[in-house]
Coordinates of C-alpha atoms in Angstrom, one line a residue:
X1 CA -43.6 11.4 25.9
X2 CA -41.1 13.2 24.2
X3 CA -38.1 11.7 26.8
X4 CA -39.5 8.7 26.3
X5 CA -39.0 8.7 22.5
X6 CA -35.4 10.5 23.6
X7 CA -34.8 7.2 25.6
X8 CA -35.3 5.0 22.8
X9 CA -34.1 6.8 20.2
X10 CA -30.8 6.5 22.2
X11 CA -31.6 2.5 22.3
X12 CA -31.4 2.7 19.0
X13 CA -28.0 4.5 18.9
X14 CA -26.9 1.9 21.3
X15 CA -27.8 -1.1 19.7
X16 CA -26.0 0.6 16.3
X17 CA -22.7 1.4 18.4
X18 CA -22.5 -2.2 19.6
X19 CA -23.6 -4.3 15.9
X20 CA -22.8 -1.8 13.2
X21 CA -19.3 -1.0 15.7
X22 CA -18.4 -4.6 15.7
X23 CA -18.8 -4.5 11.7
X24 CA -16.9 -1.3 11.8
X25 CA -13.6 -2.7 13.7
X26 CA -13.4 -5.8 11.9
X27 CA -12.4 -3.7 8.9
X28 CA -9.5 -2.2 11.2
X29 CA -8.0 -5.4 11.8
X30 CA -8.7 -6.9 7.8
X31 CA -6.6 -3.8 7.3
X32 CA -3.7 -4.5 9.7
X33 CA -3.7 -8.8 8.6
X34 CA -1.4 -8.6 6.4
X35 CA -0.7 -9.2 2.6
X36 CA -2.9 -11.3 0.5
X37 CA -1.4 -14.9 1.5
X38 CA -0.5 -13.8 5.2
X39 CA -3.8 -11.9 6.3
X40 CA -5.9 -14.7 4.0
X41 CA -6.9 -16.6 7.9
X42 CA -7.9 -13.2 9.5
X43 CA -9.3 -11.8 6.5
X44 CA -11.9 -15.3 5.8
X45 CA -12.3 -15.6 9.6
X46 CA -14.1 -11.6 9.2
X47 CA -15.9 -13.0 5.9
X48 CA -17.2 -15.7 7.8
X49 CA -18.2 -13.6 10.9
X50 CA -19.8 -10.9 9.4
X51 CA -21.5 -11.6 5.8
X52 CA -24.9 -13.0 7.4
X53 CA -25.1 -10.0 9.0
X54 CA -23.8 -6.5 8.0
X55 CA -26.3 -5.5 6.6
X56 CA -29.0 -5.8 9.1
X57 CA -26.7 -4.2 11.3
X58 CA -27.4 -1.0 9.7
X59 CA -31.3 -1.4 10.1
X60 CA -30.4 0.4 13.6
X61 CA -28.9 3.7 11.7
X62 CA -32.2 3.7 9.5
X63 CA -33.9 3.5 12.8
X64 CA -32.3 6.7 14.5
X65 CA -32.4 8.5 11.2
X66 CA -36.4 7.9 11.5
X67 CA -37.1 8.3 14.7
X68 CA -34.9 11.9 14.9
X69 CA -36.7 13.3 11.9
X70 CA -40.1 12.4 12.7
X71 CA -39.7 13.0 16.6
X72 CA -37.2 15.9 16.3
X73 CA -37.4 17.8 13.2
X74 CA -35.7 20.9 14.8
X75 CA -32.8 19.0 15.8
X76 CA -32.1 17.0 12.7
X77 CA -32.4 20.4 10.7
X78 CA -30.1 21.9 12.7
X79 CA -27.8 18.7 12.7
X80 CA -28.4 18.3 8.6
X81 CA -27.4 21.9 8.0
X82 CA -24.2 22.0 10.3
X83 CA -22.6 18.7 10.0
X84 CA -23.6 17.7 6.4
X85 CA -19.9 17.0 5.5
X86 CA -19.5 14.1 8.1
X87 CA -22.5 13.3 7.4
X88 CA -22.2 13.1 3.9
X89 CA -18.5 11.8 4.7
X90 CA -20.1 8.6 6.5
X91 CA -22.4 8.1 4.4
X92 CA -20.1 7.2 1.4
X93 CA -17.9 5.4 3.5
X94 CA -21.1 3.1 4.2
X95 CA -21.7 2.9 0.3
X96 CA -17.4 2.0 -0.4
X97 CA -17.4 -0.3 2.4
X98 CA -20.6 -2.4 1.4
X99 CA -20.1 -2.4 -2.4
X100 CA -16.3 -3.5 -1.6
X101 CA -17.3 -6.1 1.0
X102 CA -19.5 -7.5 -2.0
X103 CA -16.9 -7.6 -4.6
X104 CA -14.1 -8.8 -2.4
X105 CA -16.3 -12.1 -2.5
X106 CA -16.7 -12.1 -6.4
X107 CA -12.4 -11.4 -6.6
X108 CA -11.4 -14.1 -3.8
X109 CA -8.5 -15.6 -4.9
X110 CA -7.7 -13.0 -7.9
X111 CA -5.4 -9.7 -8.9
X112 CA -8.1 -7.1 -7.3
X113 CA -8.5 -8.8 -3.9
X114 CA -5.9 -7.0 -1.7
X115 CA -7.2 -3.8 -3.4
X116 CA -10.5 -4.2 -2.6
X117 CA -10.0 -5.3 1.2
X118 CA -8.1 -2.3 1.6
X119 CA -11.3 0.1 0.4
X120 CA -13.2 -2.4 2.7
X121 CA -11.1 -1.8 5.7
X122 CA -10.5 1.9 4.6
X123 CA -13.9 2.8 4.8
X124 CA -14.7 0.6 7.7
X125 CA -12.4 3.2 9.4
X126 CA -13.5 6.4 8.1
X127 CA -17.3 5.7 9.0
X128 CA -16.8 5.6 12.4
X129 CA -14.6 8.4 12.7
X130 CA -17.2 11.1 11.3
X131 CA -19.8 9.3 12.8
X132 CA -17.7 10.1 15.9
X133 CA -16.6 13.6 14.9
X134 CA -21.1 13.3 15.2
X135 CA -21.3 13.4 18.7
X136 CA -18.5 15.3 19.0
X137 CA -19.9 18.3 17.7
X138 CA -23.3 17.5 19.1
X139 CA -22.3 17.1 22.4
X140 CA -19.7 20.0 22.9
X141 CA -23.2 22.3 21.9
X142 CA -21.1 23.7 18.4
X143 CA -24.6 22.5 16.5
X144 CA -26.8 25.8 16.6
X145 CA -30.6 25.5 17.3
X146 CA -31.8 26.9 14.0
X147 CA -28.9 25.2 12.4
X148 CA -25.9 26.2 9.4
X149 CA -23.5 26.1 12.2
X150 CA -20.0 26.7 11.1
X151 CA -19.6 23.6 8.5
X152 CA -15.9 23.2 9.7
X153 CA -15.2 24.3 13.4
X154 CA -18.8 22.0 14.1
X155 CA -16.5 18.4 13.7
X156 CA -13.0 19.8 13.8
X157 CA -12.7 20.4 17.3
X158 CA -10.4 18.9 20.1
X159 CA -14.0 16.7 21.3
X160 CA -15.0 15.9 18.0
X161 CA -11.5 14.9 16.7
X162 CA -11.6 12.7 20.5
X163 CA -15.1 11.5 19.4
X164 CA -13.9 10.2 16.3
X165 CA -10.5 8.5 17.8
X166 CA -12.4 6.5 20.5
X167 CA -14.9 5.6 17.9
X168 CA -12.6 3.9 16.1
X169 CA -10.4 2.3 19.0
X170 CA -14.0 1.1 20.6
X171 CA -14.9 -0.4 17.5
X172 CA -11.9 -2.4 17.4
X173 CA -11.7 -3.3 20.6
X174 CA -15.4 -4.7 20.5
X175 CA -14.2 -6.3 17.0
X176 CA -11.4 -8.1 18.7
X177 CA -13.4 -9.6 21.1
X178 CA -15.9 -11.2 19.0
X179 CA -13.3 -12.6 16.6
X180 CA -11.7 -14.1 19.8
X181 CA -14.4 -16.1 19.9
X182 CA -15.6 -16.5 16.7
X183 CA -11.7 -18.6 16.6
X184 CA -12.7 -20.0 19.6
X185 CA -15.8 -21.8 18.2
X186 CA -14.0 -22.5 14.7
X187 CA -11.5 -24.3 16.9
X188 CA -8.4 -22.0 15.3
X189 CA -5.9 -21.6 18.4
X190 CA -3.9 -19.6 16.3
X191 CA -6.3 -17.1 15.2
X192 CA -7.5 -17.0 18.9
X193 CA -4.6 -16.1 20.4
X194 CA -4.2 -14.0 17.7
X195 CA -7.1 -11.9 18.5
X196 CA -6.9 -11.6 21.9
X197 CA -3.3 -10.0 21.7
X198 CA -5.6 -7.6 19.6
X199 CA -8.1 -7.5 21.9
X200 CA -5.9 -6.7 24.5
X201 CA -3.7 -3.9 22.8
X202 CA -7.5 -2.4 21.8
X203 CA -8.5 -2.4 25.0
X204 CA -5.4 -0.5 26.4
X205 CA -5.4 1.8 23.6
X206 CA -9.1 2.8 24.4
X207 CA -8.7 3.3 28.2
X208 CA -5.8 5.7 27.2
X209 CA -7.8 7.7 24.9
X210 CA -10.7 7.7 27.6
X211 CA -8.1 9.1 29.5
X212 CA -6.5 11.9 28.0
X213 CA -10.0 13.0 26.6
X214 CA -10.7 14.0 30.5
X215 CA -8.5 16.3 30.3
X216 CA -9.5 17.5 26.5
X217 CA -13.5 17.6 28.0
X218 CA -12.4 19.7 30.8
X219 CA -10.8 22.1 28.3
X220 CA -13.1 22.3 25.3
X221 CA -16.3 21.0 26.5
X222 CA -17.0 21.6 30.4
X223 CA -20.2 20.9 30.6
X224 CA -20.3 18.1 29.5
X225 CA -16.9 17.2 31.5
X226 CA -19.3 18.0 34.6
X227 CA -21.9 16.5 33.7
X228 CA -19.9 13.0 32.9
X229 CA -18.3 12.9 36.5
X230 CA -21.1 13.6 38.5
X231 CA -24.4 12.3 36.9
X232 CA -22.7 10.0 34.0
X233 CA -19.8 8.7 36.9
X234 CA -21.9 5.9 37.7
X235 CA -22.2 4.8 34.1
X236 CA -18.6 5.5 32.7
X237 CA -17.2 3.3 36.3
X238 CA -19.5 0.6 35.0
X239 CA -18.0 0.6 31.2
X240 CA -14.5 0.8 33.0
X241 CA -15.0 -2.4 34.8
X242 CA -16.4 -3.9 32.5
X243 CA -14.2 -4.0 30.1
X244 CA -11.8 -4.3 32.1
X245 CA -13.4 -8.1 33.3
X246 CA -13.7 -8.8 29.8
X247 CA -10.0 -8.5 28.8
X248 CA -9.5 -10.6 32.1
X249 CA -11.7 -13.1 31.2
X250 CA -10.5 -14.0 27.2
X251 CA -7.9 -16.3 28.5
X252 CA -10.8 -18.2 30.7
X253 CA -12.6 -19.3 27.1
X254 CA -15.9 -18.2 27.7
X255 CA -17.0 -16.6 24.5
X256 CA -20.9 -15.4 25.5
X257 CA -19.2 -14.1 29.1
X258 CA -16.6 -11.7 28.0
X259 CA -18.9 -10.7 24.6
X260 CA -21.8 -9.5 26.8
X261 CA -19.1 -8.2 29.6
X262 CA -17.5 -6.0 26.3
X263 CA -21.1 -4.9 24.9
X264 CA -21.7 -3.5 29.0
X265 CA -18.6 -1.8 28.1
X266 CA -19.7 -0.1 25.0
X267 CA -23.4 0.3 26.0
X268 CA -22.3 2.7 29.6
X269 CA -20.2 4.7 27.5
X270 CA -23.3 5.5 25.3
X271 CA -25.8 5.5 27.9
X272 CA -23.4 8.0 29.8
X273 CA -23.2 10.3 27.4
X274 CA -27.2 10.5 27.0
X275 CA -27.6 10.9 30.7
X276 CA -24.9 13.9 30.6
X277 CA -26.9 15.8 27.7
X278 CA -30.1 15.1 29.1
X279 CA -32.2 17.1 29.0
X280 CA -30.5 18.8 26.2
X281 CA -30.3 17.6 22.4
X282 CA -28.1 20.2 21.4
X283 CA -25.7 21.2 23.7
X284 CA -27.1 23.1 26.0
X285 CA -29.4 25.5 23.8
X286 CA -32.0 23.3 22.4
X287 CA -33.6 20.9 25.4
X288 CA -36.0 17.6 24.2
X289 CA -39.6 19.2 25.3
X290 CA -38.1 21.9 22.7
X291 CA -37.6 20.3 19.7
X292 CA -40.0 17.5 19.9
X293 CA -43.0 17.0 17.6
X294 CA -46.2 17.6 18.2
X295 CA -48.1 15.1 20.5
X296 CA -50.0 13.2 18.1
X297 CA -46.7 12.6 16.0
X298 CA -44.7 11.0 18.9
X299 CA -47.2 8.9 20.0
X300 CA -47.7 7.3 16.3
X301 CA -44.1 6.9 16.6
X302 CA -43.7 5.3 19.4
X303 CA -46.7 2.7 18.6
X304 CA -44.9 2.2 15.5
X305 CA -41.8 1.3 17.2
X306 CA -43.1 -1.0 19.7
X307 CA -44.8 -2.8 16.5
X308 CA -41.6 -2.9 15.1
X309 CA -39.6 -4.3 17.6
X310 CA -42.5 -7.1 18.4
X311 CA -41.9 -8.2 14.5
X312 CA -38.0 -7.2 13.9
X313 CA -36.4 -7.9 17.3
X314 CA -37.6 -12.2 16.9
X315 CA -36.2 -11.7 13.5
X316 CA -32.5 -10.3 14.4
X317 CA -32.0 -12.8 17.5
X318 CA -32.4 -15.7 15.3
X319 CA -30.2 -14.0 12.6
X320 CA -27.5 -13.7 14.9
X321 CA -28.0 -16.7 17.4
X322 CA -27.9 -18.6 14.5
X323 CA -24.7 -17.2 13.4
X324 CA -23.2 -17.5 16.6
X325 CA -24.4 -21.5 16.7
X326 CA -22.6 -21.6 12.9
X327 CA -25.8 -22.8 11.9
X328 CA -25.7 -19.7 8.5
X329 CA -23.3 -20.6 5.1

């Protein structure tokens, strides 16, 4: 039971990588538009995309942040008391980027607009960077089992500060590609072949970091190096090709193809990093079976999450099918 609550746990870090991402890396590229007048297009093309649904997007964090404290209490001690200043770093990037997101709506057209996008894509930035910087420290096993690790070697490390990068460039890359066909659909040539130069350039960027953080794992983090090209190969070849076909596919114009060809992308590399710390939650000193709850506990949480998702995951496919059908003001 207690890898079965691992499993979806990690669905749940998954599905926030993949929405709450997308959300994240549109705020890169409302940060790279342009002025006021000359990013206005790109910047009411990511109002449009996103404002029906940012913040369900971050139901998914609430949902990991439950299910690790109720399922593995050791672990999210130990993760509270050693990385509380990404952590608490993320969290107010959360709080700047939604309260700025807000009032860029109430200023549209006014003084304070360009100021406020910039907080908005600022933030949209930092959050996934120290969430990044995260799993970073997680995964290189610098999070101690009983917890109040170092507070500053824990996320600046060479694999946290390459966690944090490829959050950021994945994000985008992901962004990119939805706004390609958010254009698409909106019937903007412009903005679409605007986009998928972006895409594209993301895309490269990412591989390139992908690459050069072999050679970082190798040095700072070898187990999990070893543990990504045997058991995780599989998963990490997958997320190559994937994207890969996506970026190949933008020019063809079929929006829902090269969208669920770059969420393949996202979800392997996410997926591959679970199966490579299996069956560890902290590096390689604290295993699931070790920090789970007690019996009774997981299985209340796991009813409670199938109950959930019967009655939330209806909800969030007509949110978002509806906003993909432009059917949402």
């Amino acid at each position: 039971m207690s890898t079965l609550i691992a499993a979806v746990l990690f669905v749940g870090v998954i599905a926030y990588a993949l929405f709450g991402g997308a959300d994240y890396g549109a705020g890169f590229w409302d940060l790279t538009a342009g002025g006021r007048e000359r990013g206005r297009p790109v910047r009411e093309l990511i109002n449009l995309s996103i404002s029906p649904v940012w913040e369900a997007n971050h139901t998914w964090l609430i949902f990991c942040l439950v299910t690790i404290w109720t399922a593995f209490p050791q672990a999210y001690t130990a993760i509270t008391t050693t990385l509380y200043i990404p952590l608490g770093l993320a969290a107010l990037g959360i709080v700047a980027r939604g309260a700025s997101f807000a009032f860029r709506h109430a200023l549209s057209h006014s003084r304070g607009e360009l100021g406020i996008s910039v907080a908005f894509a600022s933030s949209s930035i930092v959050t996934p960077f120290f969430f990044g910087t995260i799993a970073g420290g997680i995964a290189s096993g610098r999070v101690p089992a009983a917890g109040r690790g170092d507070p500053m070697s824990s996320w600046l490390n060479p694999t946290s500060v390459l966690g944090g990068v490829l959050a950021v460039t994945v994000c985008s890359y992901l962004a990119a590609v939805f706004l390609t066909g958010q254009a698409q659909r909106r019937g903007s040539t412009s903005l679409e072949r605007g986009f998928r130069r972006r895409a594209v350039g993301a895309g490269v960027v990412t591989g390139l970091v992908a690459l050069a953080g072999v050679f970082i794992l190798d040095l700072d983090a070898p187990r999990l190096f070893h543990q990504l090209s045997t058991v995780g190969a599989a998963l990490l070849a997958v997320s190559g090709l994937c994207g890969l076909a996506a970026l190949l596919l933008l020019r063809k114009g079929r929006p829902p193809v090269v969208r669920t060809l770059a969420a393949l992308a996202i979800a392997a590399v996410v997926a591959g990093w679970g199966v490579a710390q299996y069956p560890y939650l902290l590096g390689t000193h604290l295993t699931i079976h070790q920090a789970a709850a007690p019996a009774a506990s997981l299985w209340m949480l796991f009813a409670v999450s199938c109950v959930a998702a019967i009655l939330i995951a209806p909800s969030l496919y007509l949110l978002y099918s509806l906003q993909l059908r432009r059917k949402l003001g």
